[in-house]
mmCIF file of C-alpha atoms in Angstrom:
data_model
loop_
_atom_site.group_PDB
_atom_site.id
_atom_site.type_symbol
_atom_site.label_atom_id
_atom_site.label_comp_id
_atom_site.label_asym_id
_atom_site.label_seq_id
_atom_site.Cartn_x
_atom_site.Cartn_y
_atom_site.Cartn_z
ATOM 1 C CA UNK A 1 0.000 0.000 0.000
ATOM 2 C CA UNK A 2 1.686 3.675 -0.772
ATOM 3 C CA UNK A 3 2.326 5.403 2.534
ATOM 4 C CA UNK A 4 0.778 8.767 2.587
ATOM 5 C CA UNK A 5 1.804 11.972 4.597
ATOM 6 C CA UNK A 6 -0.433 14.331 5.808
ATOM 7 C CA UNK A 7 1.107 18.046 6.196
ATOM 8 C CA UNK A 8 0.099 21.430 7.965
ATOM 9 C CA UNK A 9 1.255 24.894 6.688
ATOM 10 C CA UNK A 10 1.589 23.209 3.145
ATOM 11 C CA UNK A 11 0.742 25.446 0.599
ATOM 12 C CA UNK A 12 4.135 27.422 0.559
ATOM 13 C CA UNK A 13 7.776 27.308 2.154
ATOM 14 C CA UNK A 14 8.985 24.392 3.868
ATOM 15 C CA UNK A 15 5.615 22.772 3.861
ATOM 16 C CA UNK A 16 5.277 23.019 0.064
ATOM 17 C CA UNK A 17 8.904 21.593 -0.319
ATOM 18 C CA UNK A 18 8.150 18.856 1.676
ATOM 19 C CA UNK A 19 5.175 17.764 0.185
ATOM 20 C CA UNK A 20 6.904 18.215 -2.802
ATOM 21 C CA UNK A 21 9.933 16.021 -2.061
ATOM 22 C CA UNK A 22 7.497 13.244 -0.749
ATOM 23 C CA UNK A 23 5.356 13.360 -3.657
ATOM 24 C CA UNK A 24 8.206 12.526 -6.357
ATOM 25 C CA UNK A 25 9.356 9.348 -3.400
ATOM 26 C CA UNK A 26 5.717 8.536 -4.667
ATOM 27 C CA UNK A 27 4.292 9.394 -1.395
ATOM 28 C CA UNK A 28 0.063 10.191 -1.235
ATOM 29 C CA UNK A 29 0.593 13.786 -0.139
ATOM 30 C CA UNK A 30 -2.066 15.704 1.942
ATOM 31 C CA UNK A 31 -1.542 19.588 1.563
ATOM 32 C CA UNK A 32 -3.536 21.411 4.091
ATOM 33 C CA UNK A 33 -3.225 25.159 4.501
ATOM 34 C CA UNK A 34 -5.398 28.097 5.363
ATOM 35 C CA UNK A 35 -4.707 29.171 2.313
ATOM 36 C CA UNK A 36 -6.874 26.696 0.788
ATOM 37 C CA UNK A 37 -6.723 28.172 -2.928
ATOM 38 C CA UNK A 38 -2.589 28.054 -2.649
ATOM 39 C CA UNK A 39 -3.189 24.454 -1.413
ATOM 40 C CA UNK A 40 -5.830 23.133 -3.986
ATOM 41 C CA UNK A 41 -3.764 24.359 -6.868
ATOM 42 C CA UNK A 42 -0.119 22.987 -5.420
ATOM 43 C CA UNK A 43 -1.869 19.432 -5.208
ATOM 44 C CA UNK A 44 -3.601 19.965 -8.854
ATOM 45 C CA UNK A 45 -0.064 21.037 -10.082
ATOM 46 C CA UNK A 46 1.936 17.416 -7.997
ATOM 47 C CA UNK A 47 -1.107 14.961 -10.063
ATOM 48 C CA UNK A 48 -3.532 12.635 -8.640
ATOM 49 C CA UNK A 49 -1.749 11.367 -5.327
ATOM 50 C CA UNK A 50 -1.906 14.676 -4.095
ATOM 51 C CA UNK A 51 -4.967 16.123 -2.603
ATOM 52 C CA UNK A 52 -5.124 19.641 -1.468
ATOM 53 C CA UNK A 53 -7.897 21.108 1.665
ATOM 54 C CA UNK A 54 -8.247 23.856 4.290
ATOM 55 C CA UNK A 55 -6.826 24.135 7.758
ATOM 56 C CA UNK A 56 -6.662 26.398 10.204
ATOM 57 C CA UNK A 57 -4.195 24.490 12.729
ATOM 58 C CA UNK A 58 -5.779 26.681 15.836
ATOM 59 C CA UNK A 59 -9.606 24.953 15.089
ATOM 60 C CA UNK A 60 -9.588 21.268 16.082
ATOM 61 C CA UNK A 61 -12.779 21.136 14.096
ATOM 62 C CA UNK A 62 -10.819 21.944 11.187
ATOM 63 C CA UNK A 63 -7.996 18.893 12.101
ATOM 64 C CA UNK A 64 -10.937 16.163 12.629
ATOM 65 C CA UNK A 65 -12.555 17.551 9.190
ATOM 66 C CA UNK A 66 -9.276 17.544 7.020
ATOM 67 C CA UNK A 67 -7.786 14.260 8.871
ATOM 68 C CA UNK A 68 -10.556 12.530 7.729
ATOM 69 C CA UNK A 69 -10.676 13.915 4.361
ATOM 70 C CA UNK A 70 -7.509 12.986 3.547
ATOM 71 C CA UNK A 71 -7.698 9.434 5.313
ATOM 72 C CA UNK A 72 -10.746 8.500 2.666
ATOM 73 C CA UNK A 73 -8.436 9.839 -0.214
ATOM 74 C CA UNK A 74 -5.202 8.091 1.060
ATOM 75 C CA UNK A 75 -6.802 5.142 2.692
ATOM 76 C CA UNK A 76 -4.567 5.207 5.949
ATOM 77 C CA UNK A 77 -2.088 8.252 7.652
ATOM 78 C CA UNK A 78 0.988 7.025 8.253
ATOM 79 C CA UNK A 79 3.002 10.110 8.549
ATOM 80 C CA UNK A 80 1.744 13.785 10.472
ATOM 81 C CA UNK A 81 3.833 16.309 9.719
ATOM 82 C CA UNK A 82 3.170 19.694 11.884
ATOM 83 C CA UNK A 83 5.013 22.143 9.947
ATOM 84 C CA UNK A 84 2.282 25.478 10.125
ATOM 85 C CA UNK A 85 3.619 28.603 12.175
ATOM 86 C CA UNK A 86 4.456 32.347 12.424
ATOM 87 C CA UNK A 87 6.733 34.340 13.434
ATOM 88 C CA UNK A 88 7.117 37.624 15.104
ATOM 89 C CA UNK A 89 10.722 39.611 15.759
ATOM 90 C CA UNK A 90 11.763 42.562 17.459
ATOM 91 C CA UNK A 91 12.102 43.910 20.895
ATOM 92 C CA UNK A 92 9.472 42.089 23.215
ATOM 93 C CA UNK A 93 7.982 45.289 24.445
ATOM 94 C CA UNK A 94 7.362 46.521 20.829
ATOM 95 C CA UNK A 95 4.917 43.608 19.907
ATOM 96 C CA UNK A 96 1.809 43.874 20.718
ATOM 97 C CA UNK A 97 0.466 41.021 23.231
ATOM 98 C CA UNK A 98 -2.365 40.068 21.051
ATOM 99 C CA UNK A 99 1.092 38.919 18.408
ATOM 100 C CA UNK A 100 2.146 36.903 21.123
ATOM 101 C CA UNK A 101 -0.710 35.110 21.713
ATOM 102 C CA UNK A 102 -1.235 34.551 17.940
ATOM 103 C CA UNK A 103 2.676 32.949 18.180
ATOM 104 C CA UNK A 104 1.482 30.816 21.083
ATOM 105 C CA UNK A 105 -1.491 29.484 19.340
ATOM 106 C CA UNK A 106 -1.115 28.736 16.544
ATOM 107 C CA UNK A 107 2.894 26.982 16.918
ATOM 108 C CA UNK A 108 1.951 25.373 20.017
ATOM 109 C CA UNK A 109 -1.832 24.837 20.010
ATOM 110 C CA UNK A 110 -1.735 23.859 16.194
ATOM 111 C CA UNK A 111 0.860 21.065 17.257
ATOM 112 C CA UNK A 112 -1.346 19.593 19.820
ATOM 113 C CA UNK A 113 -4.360 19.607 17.771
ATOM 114 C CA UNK A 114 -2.493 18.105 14.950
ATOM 115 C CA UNK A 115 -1.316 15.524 17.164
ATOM 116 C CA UNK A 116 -4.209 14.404 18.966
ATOM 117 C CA UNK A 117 -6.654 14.652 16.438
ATOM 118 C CA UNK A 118 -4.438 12.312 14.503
ATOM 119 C CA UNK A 119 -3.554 9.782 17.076
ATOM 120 C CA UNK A 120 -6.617 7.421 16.389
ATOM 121 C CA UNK A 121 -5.440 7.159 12.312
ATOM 122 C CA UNK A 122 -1.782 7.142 13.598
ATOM 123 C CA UNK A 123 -2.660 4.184 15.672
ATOM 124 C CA UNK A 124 -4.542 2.652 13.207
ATOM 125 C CA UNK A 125 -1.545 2.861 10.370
ATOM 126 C CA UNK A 126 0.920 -0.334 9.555
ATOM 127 C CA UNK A 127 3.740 2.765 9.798
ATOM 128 C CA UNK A 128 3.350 5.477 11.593
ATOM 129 C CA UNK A 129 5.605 8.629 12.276
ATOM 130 C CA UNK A 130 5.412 12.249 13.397
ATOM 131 C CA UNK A 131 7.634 15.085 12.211
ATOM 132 C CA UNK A 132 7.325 18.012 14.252
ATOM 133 C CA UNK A 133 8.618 21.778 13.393
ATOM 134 C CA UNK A 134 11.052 22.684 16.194
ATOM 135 C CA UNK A 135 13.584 25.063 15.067
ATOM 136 C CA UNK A 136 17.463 26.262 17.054
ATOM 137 C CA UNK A 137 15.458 28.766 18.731
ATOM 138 C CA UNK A 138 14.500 25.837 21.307
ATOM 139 C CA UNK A 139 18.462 25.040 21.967
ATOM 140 C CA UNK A 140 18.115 28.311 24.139
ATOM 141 C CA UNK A 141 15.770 31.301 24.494
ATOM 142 C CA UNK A 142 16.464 33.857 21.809
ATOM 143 C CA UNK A 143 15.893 37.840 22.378
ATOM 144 C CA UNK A 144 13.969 39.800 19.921
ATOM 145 C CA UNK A 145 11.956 35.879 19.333
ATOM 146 C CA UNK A 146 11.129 35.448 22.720
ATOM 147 C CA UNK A 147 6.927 34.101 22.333
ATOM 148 C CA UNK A 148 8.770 32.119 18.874
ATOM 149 C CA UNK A 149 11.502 30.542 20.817
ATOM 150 C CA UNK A 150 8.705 29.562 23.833
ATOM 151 C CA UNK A 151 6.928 28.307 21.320
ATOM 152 C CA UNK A 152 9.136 25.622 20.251
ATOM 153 C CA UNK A 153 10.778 24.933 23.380
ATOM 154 C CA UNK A 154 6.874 23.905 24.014
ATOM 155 C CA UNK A 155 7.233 21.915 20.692
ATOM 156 C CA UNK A 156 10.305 20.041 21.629
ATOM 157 C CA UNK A 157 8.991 19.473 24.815
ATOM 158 C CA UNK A 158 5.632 17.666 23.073
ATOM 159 C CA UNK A 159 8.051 16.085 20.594
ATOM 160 C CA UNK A 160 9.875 14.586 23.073
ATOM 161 C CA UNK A 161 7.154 13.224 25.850
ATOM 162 C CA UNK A 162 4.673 11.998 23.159
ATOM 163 C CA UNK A 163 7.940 10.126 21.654
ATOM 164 C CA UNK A 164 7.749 8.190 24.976
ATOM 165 C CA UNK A 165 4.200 7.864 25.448
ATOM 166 C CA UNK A 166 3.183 6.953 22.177
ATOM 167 C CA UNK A 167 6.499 4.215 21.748
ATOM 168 C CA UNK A 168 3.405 1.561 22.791
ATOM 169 C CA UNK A 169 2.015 2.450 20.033
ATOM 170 C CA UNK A 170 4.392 2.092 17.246
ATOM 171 C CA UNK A 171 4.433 5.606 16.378
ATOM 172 C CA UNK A 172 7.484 7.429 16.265
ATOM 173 C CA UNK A 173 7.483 11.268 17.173
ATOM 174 C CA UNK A 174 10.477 13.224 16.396
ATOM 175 C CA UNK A 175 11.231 17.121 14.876
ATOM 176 C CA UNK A 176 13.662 18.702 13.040
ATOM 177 C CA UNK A 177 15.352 21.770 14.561
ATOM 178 C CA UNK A 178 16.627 24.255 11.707
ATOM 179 C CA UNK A 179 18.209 27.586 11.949
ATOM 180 C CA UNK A 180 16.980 30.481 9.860
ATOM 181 C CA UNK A 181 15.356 29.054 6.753
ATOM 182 C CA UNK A 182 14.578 31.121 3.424
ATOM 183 C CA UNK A 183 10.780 31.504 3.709
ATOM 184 C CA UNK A 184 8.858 34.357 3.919
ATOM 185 C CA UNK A 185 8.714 34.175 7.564
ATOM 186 C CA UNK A 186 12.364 35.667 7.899
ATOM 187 C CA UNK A 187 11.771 38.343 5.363
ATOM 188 C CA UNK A 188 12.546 41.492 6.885
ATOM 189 C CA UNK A 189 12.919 40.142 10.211
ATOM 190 C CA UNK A 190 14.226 42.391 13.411
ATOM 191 C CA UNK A 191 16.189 40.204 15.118
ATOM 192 C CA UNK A 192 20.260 40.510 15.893
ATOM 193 C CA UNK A 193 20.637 36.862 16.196
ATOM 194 C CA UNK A 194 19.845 36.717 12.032
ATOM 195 C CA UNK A 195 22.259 39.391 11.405
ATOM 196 C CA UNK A 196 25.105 37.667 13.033
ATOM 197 C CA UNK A 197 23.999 34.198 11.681
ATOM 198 C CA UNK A 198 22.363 34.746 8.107
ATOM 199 C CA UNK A 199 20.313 32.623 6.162
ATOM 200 C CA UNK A 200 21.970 29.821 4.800
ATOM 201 C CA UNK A 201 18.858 26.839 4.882
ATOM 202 C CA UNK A 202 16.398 25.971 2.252
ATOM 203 C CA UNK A 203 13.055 24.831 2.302
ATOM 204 C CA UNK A 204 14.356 21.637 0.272
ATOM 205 C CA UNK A 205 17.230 21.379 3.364
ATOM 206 C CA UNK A 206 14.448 21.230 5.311
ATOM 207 C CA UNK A 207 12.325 18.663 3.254
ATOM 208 C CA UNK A 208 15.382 16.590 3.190
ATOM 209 C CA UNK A 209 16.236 16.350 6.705
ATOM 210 C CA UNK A 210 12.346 15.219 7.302
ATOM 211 C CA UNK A 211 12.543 12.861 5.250
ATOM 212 C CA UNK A 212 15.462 11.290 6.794
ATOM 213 C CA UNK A 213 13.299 11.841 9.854
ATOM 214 C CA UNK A 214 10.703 9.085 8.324
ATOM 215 C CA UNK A 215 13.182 6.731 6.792
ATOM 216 C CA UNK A 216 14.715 5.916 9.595
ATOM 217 C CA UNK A 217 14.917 2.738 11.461
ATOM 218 C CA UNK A 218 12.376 2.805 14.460
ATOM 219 C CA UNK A 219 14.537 2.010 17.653
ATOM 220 C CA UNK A 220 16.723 4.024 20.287
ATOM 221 C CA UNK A 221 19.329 4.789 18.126
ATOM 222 C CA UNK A 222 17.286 7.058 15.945
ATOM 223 C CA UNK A 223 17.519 10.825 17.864
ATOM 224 C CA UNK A 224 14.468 12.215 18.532
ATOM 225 C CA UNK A 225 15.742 15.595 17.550
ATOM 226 C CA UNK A 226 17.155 16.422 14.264
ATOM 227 C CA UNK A 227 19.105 20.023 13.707
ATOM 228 C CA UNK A 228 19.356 21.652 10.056
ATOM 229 C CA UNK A 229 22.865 22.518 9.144
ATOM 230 C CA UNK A 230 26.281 22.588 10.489
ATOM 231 C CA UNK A 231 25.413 26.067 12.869
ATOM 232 C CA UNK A 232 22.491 24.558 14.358
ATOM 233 C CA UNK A 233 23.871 21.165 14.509
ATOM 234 C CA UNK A 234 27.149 22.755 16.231
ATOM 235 C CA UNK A 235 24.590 24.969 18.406
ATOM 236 C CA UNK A 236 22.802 21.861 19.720
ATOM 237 C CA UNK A 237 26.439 19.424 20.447
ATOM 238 C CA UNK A 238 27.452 22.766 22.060
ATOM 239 C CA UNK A 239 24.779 23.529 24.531
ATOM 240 C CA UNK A 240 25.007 20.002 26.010
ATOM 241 C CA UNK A 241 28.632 19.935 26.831
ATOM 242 C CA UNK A 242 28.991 24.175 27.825
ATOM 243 C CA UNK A 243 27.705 25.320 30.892
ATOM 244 C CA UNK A 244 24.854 27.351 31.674
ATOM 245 C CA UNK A 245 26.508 30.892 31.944
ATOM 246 C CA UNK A 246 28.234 30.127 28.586
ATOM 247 C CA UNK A 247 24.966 29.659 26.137
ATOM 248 C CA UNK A 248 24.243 32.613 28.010
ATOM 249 C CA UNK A 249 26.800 34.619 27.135
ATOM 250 C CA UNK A 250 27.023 32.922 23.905
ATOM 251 C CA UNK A 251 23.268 34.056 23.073
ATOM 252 C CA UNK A 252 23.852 37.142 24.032
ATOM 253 C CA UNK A 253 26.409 37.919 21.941
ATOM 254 C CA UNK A 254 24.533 36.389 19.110
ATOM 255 C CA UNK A 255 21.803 38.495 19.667
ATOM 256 C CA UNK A 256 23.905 41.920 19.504
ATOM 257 C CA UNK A 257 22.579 44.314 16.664
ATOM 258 C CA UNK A 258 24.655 45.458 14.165
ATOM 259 C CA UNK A 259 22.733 48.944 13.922
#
């Protein structure tokens, strides 16, 4: 039976890579976005094993209503991948709380939608994996990204509980952690740590990485966290083996505007 993957945030940017990427591995493809007309037309565009919906990750009405959508199209889930988000940069002070919350629900809250709506077709699949969107912000809290960092310090911290939990039940729940990615998300962001660090990734480094994520073997040795690139790779060995004061001061510095 072809294994099918079912992804959030899809119509664009990583999410459109992805399902791009998995479509050609001959994949069933789910693209789900908000942006349902963006989504309808990328699936139209892959052919016939791709089917295209709406989703807004913040309405778990919306997750049980595309979920099972795609599962009559695909015939089983086998792979969730929670890849929708925003972001918001610049001095905490300067963005407005009701940005924050926004950042909050829709990165964290769309995650556990995503993930618990799914569980029962998870469950139900002969393979079944997770890929979740962390990002380096969650190695250690970034300034001018503070509610974005939270938020995927809260999505590593899902990632790696349900990755426990869920072991009983054959499913598999692991993220990747990338640095700064070229998406529109970064465009014009206000933040010193992207100045200092620049924006090397791709969407399709991204895609890549995820599905590494999938084709690997299911036991211990597989990580349950994946970083994107040498800086965040070196940014994740590094904050392990340095002490507390040092990420500190390494942040810090990393955060320093140039202007």
């Amino acid at each position: 039976m072809t294994k099918s993957i079912f992804i959030s945030g899809a119509a664009q940017g990583i999410g459109e890579a992805v399902a791009r990427l998995f479509y050609q591995h001959g994949y069933k493809v789910g693209i789900y976005d908000i942006n349902v007309k963006q989504a309808k037309a990328l699936a139209l565009q892959l052919g016939s094993n791709a089917r295209g919906g709406t989703l807004d990750v913040t309405s778990y009405r919306q997750w049980e209503k595309a979920l099972e959508d795609f599962a009559n199209f695909a015939g089983e889930i086998n792979i969730l991948v929670n890849n929708a988000g925003i972001l918001y940069s610049g001095y905490f002070e300067n963005t407005d709380i009701q940005s924050h919350h926004r950042t909050i629900n829709i990165n964290v809250n769309g995650v556990l939608n995503g993930c618990h709506a799914a569980f029962p077709y998870l469950k139900q699949a002969s393979f079944a994996r997770v890929i979740n969107l962390s990002s380096a912000s969650a190695i250690y809290g970034q300034a001018d990204l503070v509610s974005y960092s939270a938020s995927k310090f809260a999505v590593r911290g899902i990632t790696e509980g349900l990755d426990i939990e869920w072991q009983k039940h054959g499913i598999r729940v692991l993220d990747v952690m990338p640095l700064f990615v070229q998406t529109a998300m970064v465009k014009d962001m206000d933040a010193g740590t992207i100045q200092n660090m620049g924006v090397q990734l791709t969407p399709q480094n991204v895609a890549f990485e995820i599905l590494k994520c999938v084709q690997a073997k299911n036991n211990f040795l597989t990580p349950t966290h994946r970083p994107v690139g040498f800086k965040a790779n070196a940014m994740f060995q590094l904050s392990k083996l340095s002490p507390q004061f040092i990420n500190r001061v390494s942040n810090l510095f990393l955060s320093r505007r140039k202007n």
